[in-house]
Amino acid sequence: MNHLNKLLLACALAMPLAHAAAPMAHTQAPGYYRIMLDRFEVTALSDGTHPFPVDTVMTNISPRQALQDLADADLKLPLQGSINAFLINTGDKLILIDTGAGALYGDCCGKLVAHLRAAGYQPGQVDEIYITHLHKDHAGGIPAFPNAVLRVSQAEADYWLTPANKAKAPAFLSTFFDAAQAAVAPYQASGRFQPYQDFGPLEAGITALPAPGHTPGHAAYLIADKLLLWGDIVHVAPIQLPHPDATVKYDSSESTAQATRASLLRQAAEKHWIIGAAHIAFPGLGHLRRWRGEYQWLPLNYDEAPAAQP
Ligand SMILES: [Zn+2]
């Protein structure tokens, strides 16, 4: 052993033993998150995340301002956008609000059923599905529930299920009509498609509210007067909370979407509702605070063992 080798050996012996490098997992914990609201157990379910095309989809805001808003929130492109849905256990029934994208968005998404199972439920146990609106990322997962009754506002059903509307709509919405019709078809065939004519109470403690603009019959669901599951009222919180007039090109009426967003943001802040959002970072549950003229998102505090409230 020459001098150099002796030196290297001495160094190696002096070093602490290193464990083999652990592989990185690149995965998250199962995508569910639970809260209790009075007697209701609410489980947020992640369907996945995907790069949200902020630079091509946002309207009524300049690309420069949109990027500045992201920078102000220490975010940049590509921005992962969440797709969230919510399972409500009323004690008597399981009601799923939205169903994720199913197979329609590719490998990023369609994870809702796996996360529902991880949360301790089976798809066959879901009694009812309430849809906020029939876009692909909310309706694509509808076929996975063999026993559920499907409920959506009559206005929403009429819009997406009427062939003449597809002919009138922008070309980029064409596949949205196809997807909505395909998702609903098995429920229609088996008598499990039950649109509701009027907004209002659907179940004790669950009320459908009109929230039009993103789509013509878009609904929000108010749970126990405390939690508003509002679907697509906000797509990119770091942009649309400082700039609520910012819209997305998928809005069926930008002006109606702006008015609905303004109204629900104000009500949520005033009434201290919890918001359950389809596209705010998972689990998409938090409060809104009005602070110095802007809305702020306050994620819910984490509770390891959510229990029924007295
Ligand atoms: Zn959406």
CSV table of C-alpha atoms and ligand atoms in Angstrom, one decimal:
chain,number,residue,atom,x,y,z
A,1,MET,CA,0.0,0.0,0.0
A,2,ASN,CA,1.6,3.2,-1.1
A,3,HIS,CA,1.4,6.4,0.8
A,4,LEU,CA,-1.6,7.8,-1.1
A,5,ASN,CA,-3.6,4.7,-0.6
A,6,LYS,CA,-2.9,4.7,3.1
A,7,LEU,CA,-4.0,8.3,3.3
A,8,LEU,CA,-7.3,7.5,1.4
A,9,LEU,CA,-8.0,4.5,3.7
A,10,ALA,CA,-7.3,6.6,6.7
A,11,CYS,CA,-9.8,9.2,5.5
A,12,ALA,CA,-12.4,6.6,4.6
A,13,LEU,CA,-12.2,5.0,8.1
A,14,ALA,CA,-12.5,8.4,9.7
A,15,MET,CA,-15.7,9.2,7.9
A,16,PRO,CA,-19.1,8.2,9.4
A,17,LEU,CA,-20.8,5.3,7.8
A,18,ALA,CA,-23.1,6.6,5.0
A,19,HIS,CA,-26.4,4.7,4.3
A,20,ALA,CA,-27.2,3.8,0.8
A,21,ALA,CA,-29.0,6.8,-0.8
A,22,ALA,CA,-32.7,6.5,-0.4
A,23,PRO,CA,-34.7,6.7,-3.6
A,24,MET,CA,-36.9,9.7,-4.0
A,25,ALA,CA,-40.6,8.9,-4.1
A,26,HIS,CA,-42.1,11.8,-6.2
A,27,THR,CA,-45.5,11.0,-4.8
A,28,GLN,CA,-47.9,12.5,-2.2
A,29,ALA,CA,-49.8,11.0,0.6
A,30,PRO,CA,-53.2,9.6,-0.6
A,31,GLY,CA,-55.2,12.7,-1.8
A,32,TYR,CA,-57.9,13.0,0.8
A,33,TYR,CA,-58.5,15.5,3.6
A,34,ARG,CA,-61.3,15.4,6.1
A,35,ILE,CA,-63.3,17.9,8.2
A,36,MET,CA,-66.4,17.6,10.3
A,37,LEU,CA,-69.2,20.2,9.9
A,38,ASP,CA,-71.8,19.6,12.6
A,39,ARG,CA,-73.0,16.0,11.8
A,40,PHE,CA,-71.6,16.0,8.3
A,41,GLU,CA,-68.2,14.5,7.5
A,42,VAL,CA,-66.7,16.1,4.4
A,43,THR,CA,-63.8,14.5,2.6
A,44,ALA,CA,-61.9,16.5,0.0
A,45,LEU,CA,-60.6,14.2,-2.7
A,46,SER,CA,-57.8,15.1,-5.1
A,47,ASP,CA,-58.3,14.0,-8.7
A,48,GLY,CA,-54.8,15.1,-9.5
A,49,THR,CA,-52.9,18.2,-10.6
A,50,HIS,CA,-52.0,19.5,-14.1
A,51,PRO,CA,-50.1,22.4,-15.5
A,52,PHE,CA,-52.8,25.1,-15.7
A,53,PRO,CA,-52.3,27.1,-18.9
A,54,VAL,CA,-52.5,30.5,-17.2
A,55,ASP,CA,-50.8,32.3,-20.1
A,56,THR,CA,-53.3,31.2,-22.7
A,57,VAL,CA,-56.6,30.8,-20.7
A,58,MET,CA,-56.9,33.9,-18.6
A,59,THR,CA,-59.0,36.8,-20.1
A,60,ASN,CA,-59.8,40.3,-18.8
A,61,ILE,CA,-56.3,40.6,-17.4
A,62,SER,CA,-53.1,41.3,-19.2
A,63,PRO,CA,-50.5,38.4,-19.4
A,64,ARG,CA,-48.1,40.7,-17.7
A,65,GLN,CA,-50.4,41.4,-14.8
A,66,ALA,CA,-51.2,37.7,-14.4
A,67,LEU,CA,-47.5,36.8,-14.3
A,68,GLN,CA,-46.9,39.6,-11.8
A,69,ASP,CA,-49.8,38.3,-9.6
A,70,LEU,CA,-48.1,34.8,-9.6
A,71,ALA,CA,-44.7,36.4,-8.8
A,72,ASP,CA,-46.3,38.3,-5.9
A,73,ALA,CA,-47.4,34.9,-4.5
A,74,ASP,CA,-43.9,33.4,-5.2
A,75,LEU,CA,-45.3,31.3,-8.0
A,76,LYS,CA,-44.4,31.0,-11.6
A,77,LEU,CA,-45.3,29.0,-14.8
A,78,PRO,CA,-45.8,26.1,-15.2
A,79,LEU,CA,-48.3,26.3,-12.3
A,80,GLN,CA,-49.8,23.0,-11.1
A,81,GLY,CA,-53.6,23.4,-10.9
A,82,SER,CA,-55.6,21.2,-8.5
A,83,ILE,CA,-58.7,19.3,-9.5
A,84,ASN,CA,-60.7,18.7,-6.2
A,85,ALA,CA,-64.0,17.1,-5.5
A,86,PHE,CA,-65.8,16.6,-2.1
A,87,LEU,CA,-67.5,13.6,-0.5
A,88,ILE,CA,-70.2,14.3,2.0
A,89,ASN,CA,-71.3,11.7,4.5
A,90,THR,CA,-74.6,12.9,5.9
A,91,GLY,CA,-74.8,9.9,8.3
A,92,ASP,CA,-77.6,8.5,6.0
A,93,LYS,CA,-76.1,9.0,2.6
A,94,LEU,CA,-72.9,9.5,0.7
A,95,ILE,CA,-73.1,12.4,-1.7
A,96,LEU,CA,-70.2,13.2,-4.0
A,97,ILE,CA,-69.9,16.8,-5.3
A,98,ASP,CA,-68.1,16.6,-8.7
A,99,THR,CA,-66.2,13.6,-10.0
A,100,GLY,CA,-62.9,14.8,-11.4
A,101,ALA,CA,-61.7,14.3,-15.0
A,102,GLY,CA,-61.9,10.5,-15.1
A,103,ALA,CA,-59.9,9.4,-18.2
A,104,LEU,CA,-60.3,12.7,-20.0
A,105,TYR,CA,-57.2,14.6,-18.8
A,106,GLY,CA,-54.7,11.7,-19.2
A,107,ASP,CA,-52.3,10.4,-16.6
A,108,CYS,CA,-52.2,13.6,-14.4
A,109,CYS,CA,-55.7,13.0,-13.2
A,110,GLY,CA,-58.5,10.6,-12.8
A,111,LYS,CA,-57.2,9.7,-9.3
A,112,LEU,CA,-60.4,10.4,-7.5
A,113,VAL,CA,-61.6,6.8,-7.1
A,114,ALA,CA,-58.2,5.6,-5.8
A,115,HIS,CA,-58.3,8.4,-3.2
A,116,LEU,CA,-61.9,7.7,-2.4
A,117,ARG,CA,-60.9,4.1,-1.7
A,118,ALA,CA,-57.9,5.2,0.4
A,119,ALA,CA,-60.3,7.4,2.4
A,120,GLY,CA,-62.3,4.2,3.3
A,121,TYR,CA,-65.2,4.3,0.9
A,122,GLN,CA,-66.1,2.3,-2.2
A,123,PRO,CA,-67.5,3.8,-5.4
A,124,GLY,CA,-70.6,1.6,-5.1
A,125,GLN,CA,-71.5,3.2,-1.8
A,126,VAL,CA,-72.0,6.7,-3.3
A,127,ASP,CA,-75.7,7.3,-3.3
A,128,GLU,CA,-75.9,10.6,-5.1
A,129,ILE,CA,-73.6,12.8,-7.2
A,130,TYR,CA,-74.3,16.6,-7.4
A,131,ILE,CA,-72.4,18.3,-10.2
A,132,THR,CA,-71.4,21.9,-10.1
A,133,HIS,CA,-71.2,22.0,-13.9
A,134,LEU,CA,-70.7,19.6,-16.7
A,135,HIS,CA,-67.2,20.5,-17.8
A,136,LYS,CA,-64.8,17.6,-18.3
A,137,ASP,CA,-62.8,18.0,-15.2
A,138,HIS,CA,-66.0,17.8,-13.0
A,139,ALA,CA,-68.0,15.3,-15.1
A,140,GLY,CA,-65.4,13.0,-16.5
A,141,GLY,CA,-65.4,10.7,-13.5
A,142,ILE,CA,-69.2,10.3,-13.5
A,143,PRO,CA,-69.2,6.8,-15.0
A,144,ALA,CA,-67.3,5.2,-12.1
A,145,PHE,CA,-70.3,5.1,-9.7
A,146,PRO,CA,-72.7,2.2,-10.4
A,147,ASN,CA,-75.4,2.9,-7.9
A,148,ALA,CA,-75.5,6.7,-7.8
A,149,VAL,CA,-78.3,9.1,-8.8
A,150,LEU,CA,-76.8,12.0,-10.8
A,151,ARG,CA,-78.1,15.5,-10.1
A,152,VAL,CA,-77.3,18.7,-11.9
A,153,SER,CA,-79.3,21.9,-12.4
A,154,GLN,CA,-81.9,21.7,-15.3
A,155,ALA,CA,-80.3,24.7,-16.9
A,156,GLU,CA,-76.9,23.0,-16.9
A,157,ALA,CA,-78.3,19.8,-18.3
A,158,ASP,CA,-80.3,21.6,-21.0
A,159,TYR,CA,-77.3,23.6,-22.1
A,160,TRP,CA,-74.8,20.7,-22.6
A,161,LEU,CA,-77.3,18.0,-23.7
A,162,THR,CA,-78.9,20.0,-26.4
A,163,PRO,CA,-77.2,19.4,-29.8
A,164,ALA,CA,-78.1,22.8,-31.2
A,165,ASN,CA,-76.0,24.5,-28.5
A,166,LYS,CA,-72.9,22.5,-29.6
A,167,ALA,CA,-73.4,23.9,-33.1
A,168,LYS,CA,-73.6,27.5,-31.8
A,169,ALA,CA,-70.7,27.2,-29.3
A,170,PRO,CA,-67.0,28.0,-30.0
A,171,ALA,CA,-65.2,25.1,-31.6
A,172,PHE,CA,-62.9,24.5,-28.6
A,173,LEU,CA,-66.0,23.5,-26.6
A,174,SER,CA,-67.1,20.8,-29.0
A,175,THR,CA,-65.5,18.0,-27.1
A,176,PHE,CA,-67.0,19.3,-23.9
A,177,PHE,CA,-70.5,18.7,-25.2
A,178,ASP,CA,-69.4,15.2,-26.3
A,179,ALA,CA,-67.9,14.5,-22.9
A,180,ALA,CA,-71.0,15.7,-21.0
A,181,GLN,CA,-73.3,13.6,-23.1
A,182,ALA,CA,-71.2,10.5,-22.8
A,183,ALA,CA,-70.9,10.9,-19.0
A,184,VAL,CA,-74.7,11.3,-18.5
A,185,ALA,CA,-75.8,8.7,-21.0
A,186,PRO,CA,-75.6,5.6,-18.7
A,187,TYR,CA,-77.5,7.4,-16.0
A,188,GLN,CA,-80.2,8.4,-18.4
A,189,ALA,CA,-80.4,4.8,-19.7
A,190,SER,CA,-80.9,3.4,-16.2
A,191,GLY,CA,-83.2,6.1,-14.9
A,192,ARG,CA,-80.6,7.6,-12.5
A,193,PHE,CA,-80.3,11.0,-14.1
A,194,GLN,CA,-82.4,13.5,-12.1
A,195,PRO,CA,-81.8,17.1,-12.9
A,196,TYR,CA,-83.3,19.5,-10.4
A,197,GLN,CA,-85.7,22.1,-11.8
A,198,ASP,CA,-85.2,24.7,-9.0
A,199,PHE,CA,-82.3,25.8,-7.0
A,200,GLY,CA,-82.8,25.3,-3.2
A,201,PRO,CA,-82.6,22.5,-0.7
A,202,LEU,CA,-81.8,19.1,-2.1
A,203,GLU,CA,-81.3,17.3,1.2
A,204,ALA,CA,-81.5,18.4,4.8
A,205,GLY,CA,-78.6,20.8,5.3
A,206,ILE,CA,-77.6,20.8,1.6
A,207,THR,CA,-78.8,23.7,-0.7
A,208,ALA,CA,-78.1,24.2,-4.4
A,209,LEU,CA,-77.4,27.9,-5.2
A,210,PRO,CA,-77.2,29.4,-8.7
A,211,ALA,CA,-73.7,30.5,-9.6
A,212,PRO,CA,-73.9,31.1,-13.3
A,213,GLY,CA,-71.4,32.6,-15.7
A,214,HIS,CA,-68.6,30.0,-16.0
A,215,THR,CA,-71.4,27.8,-17.4
A,216,PRO,CA,-75.1,28.7,-17.9
A,217,GLY,CA,-76.4,26.4,-15.1
A,218,HIS,CA,-73.4,26.3,-12.8
A,219,ALA,CA,-74.3,25.5,-9.2
A,220,ALA,CA,-72.7,25.9,-5.8
A,221,TYR,CA,-73.7,23.8,-2.9
A,222,LEU,CA,-74.0,25.2,0.6
A,223,ILE,CA,-73.5,22.6,3.3
A,224,ALA,CA,-74.8,23.1,6.9
A,225,ASP,CA,-74.9,26.9,6.2
A,226,LYS,CA,-71.1,26.8,6.8
A,227,LEU,CA,-69.3,25.3,3.8
A,228,LEU,CA,-69.8,26.5,0.2
A,229,LEU,CA,-68.6,24.0,-2.4
A,230,TRP,CA,-68.4,26.5,-5.2
A,231,GLY,CA,-66.9,24.6,-8.2
A,232,ASP,CA,-65.2,27.0,-10.7
A,233,ILE,CA,-65.8,30.4,-9.1
A,234,VAL,CA,-62.0,30.8,-8.9
A,235,HIS,CA,-59.6,29.0,-11.2
A,236,VAL,CA,-56.3,30.6,-10.2
A,237,ALA,CA,-56.5,32.1,-6.7
A,238,PRO,CA,-53.3,34.1,-6.8
A,239,ILE,CA,-54.6,35.9,-9.8
A,240,GLN,CA,-58.4,36.1,-9.3
A,241,LEU,CA,-58.3,37.1,-5.6
A,242,PRO,CA,-56.3,40.3,-6.2
A,243,HIS,CA,-58.1,40.7,-9.6
A,244,PRO,CA,-61.6,39.1,-9.4
A,245,ASP,CA,-62.6,40.5,-12.8
A,246,ALA,CA,-60.0,38.2,-14.4
A,247,THR,CA,-61.9,35.5,-16.3
A,248,VAL,CA,-61.1,32.3,-18.3
A,249,LYS,CA,-61.8,31.7,-21.9
A,250,TYR,CA,-64.1,28.8,-21.0
A,251,ASP,CA,-66.5,31.1,-19.2
A,252,SER,CA,-69.8,31.0,-21.1
A,253,SER,CA,-70.5,34.7,-20.0
A,254,GLU,CA,-67.6,36.7,-18.7
A,255,SER,CA,-69.7,39.4,-17.3
A,256,THR,CA,-72.0,37.0,-15.5
A,257,ALA,CA,-69.0,35.1,-14.2
A,258,GLN,CA,-67.5,38.3,-12.9
A,259,ALA,CA,-70.8,39.3,-11.1
A,260,THR,CA,-71.2,35.8,-9.6
A,261,ARG,CA,-67.6,35.8,-8.4
A,262,ALA,CA,-67.9,39.2,-6.8
A,263,SER,CA,-71.1,38.2,-5.1
A,264,LEU,CA,-69.8,34.9,-3.7
A,265,LEU,CA,-66.4,36.4,-2.6
A,266,ARG,CA,-68.3,39.1,-0.7
A,267,GLN,CA,-70.7,36.7,0.9
A,268,ALA,CA,-68.0,34.2,1.8
A,269,ALA,CA,-66.0,36.8,3.6
A,270,GLU,CA,-69.0,38.4,5.3
A,271,LYS,CA,-70.5,35.2,6.5
A,272,HIS,CA,-67.2,33.4,7.3
A,273,TRP,CA,-68.2,30.5,5.2
A,274,ILE,CA,-65.6,27.8,4.6
A,275,ILE,CA,-65.0,27.6,0.8
A,276,GLY,CA,-64.5,24.2,-0.9
A,277,ALA,CA,-62.9,25.0,-4.2
A,278,ALA,CA,-62.5,22.8,-7.2
A,279,HIS,CA,-59.3,24.5,-8.4
A,280,ILE,CA,-57.6,26.1,-5.3
A,281,ALA,CA,-54.6,24.1,-4.2
A,282,PHE,CA,-55.7,20.8,-2.6
A,283,PRO,CA,-57.6,20.3,-0.4
A,284,GLY,CA,-59.1,23.6,-1.6
A,285,LEU,CA,-60.7,24.3,1.8
A,286,GLY,CA,-60.3,27.7,3.5
A,287,HIS,CA,-61.8,31.0,4.5
A,288,LEU,CA,-61.7,34.3,2.6
A,289,ARG,CA,-60.7,37.5,4.3
A,290,ARG,CA,-61.1,41.0,2.9
A,291,TRP,CA,-57.8,42.8,3.9
A,292,ARG,CA,-56.8,46.2,2.6
A,293,GLY,CA,-59.2,46.0,-0.4
A,294,GLU,CA,-58.2,42.5,-1.5
A,295,TYR,CA,-59.4,39.0,-0.7
A,296,GLN,CA,-57.0,36.7,1.0
A,297,TRP,CA,-57.1,32.9,1.1
A,298,LEU,CA,-56.7,31.4,4.6
A,299,PRO,CA,-56.3,27.6,4.4
A,300,LEU,CA,-58.2,25.6,7.1
A,301,ASN,CA,-56.2,24.7,10.2
A,302,TYR,CA,-55.3,21.0,10.2
A,303,ASP,CA,-57.0,18.7,12.6
A,304,GLU,CA,-55.6,15.2,12.9
A,305,ALA,CA,-58.8,13.6,14.3
A,306,PRO,CA,-61.8,15.6,13.1
A,307,ALA,CA,-64.7,14.9,15.5
A,308,ALA,CA,-68.4,15.7,15.4
A,309,GLN,CA,-69.0,19.2,16.9
A,310,PRO,CA,-71.4,19.6,19.8
B,1,ZN,ZN,-63.1,23.1,-13.6
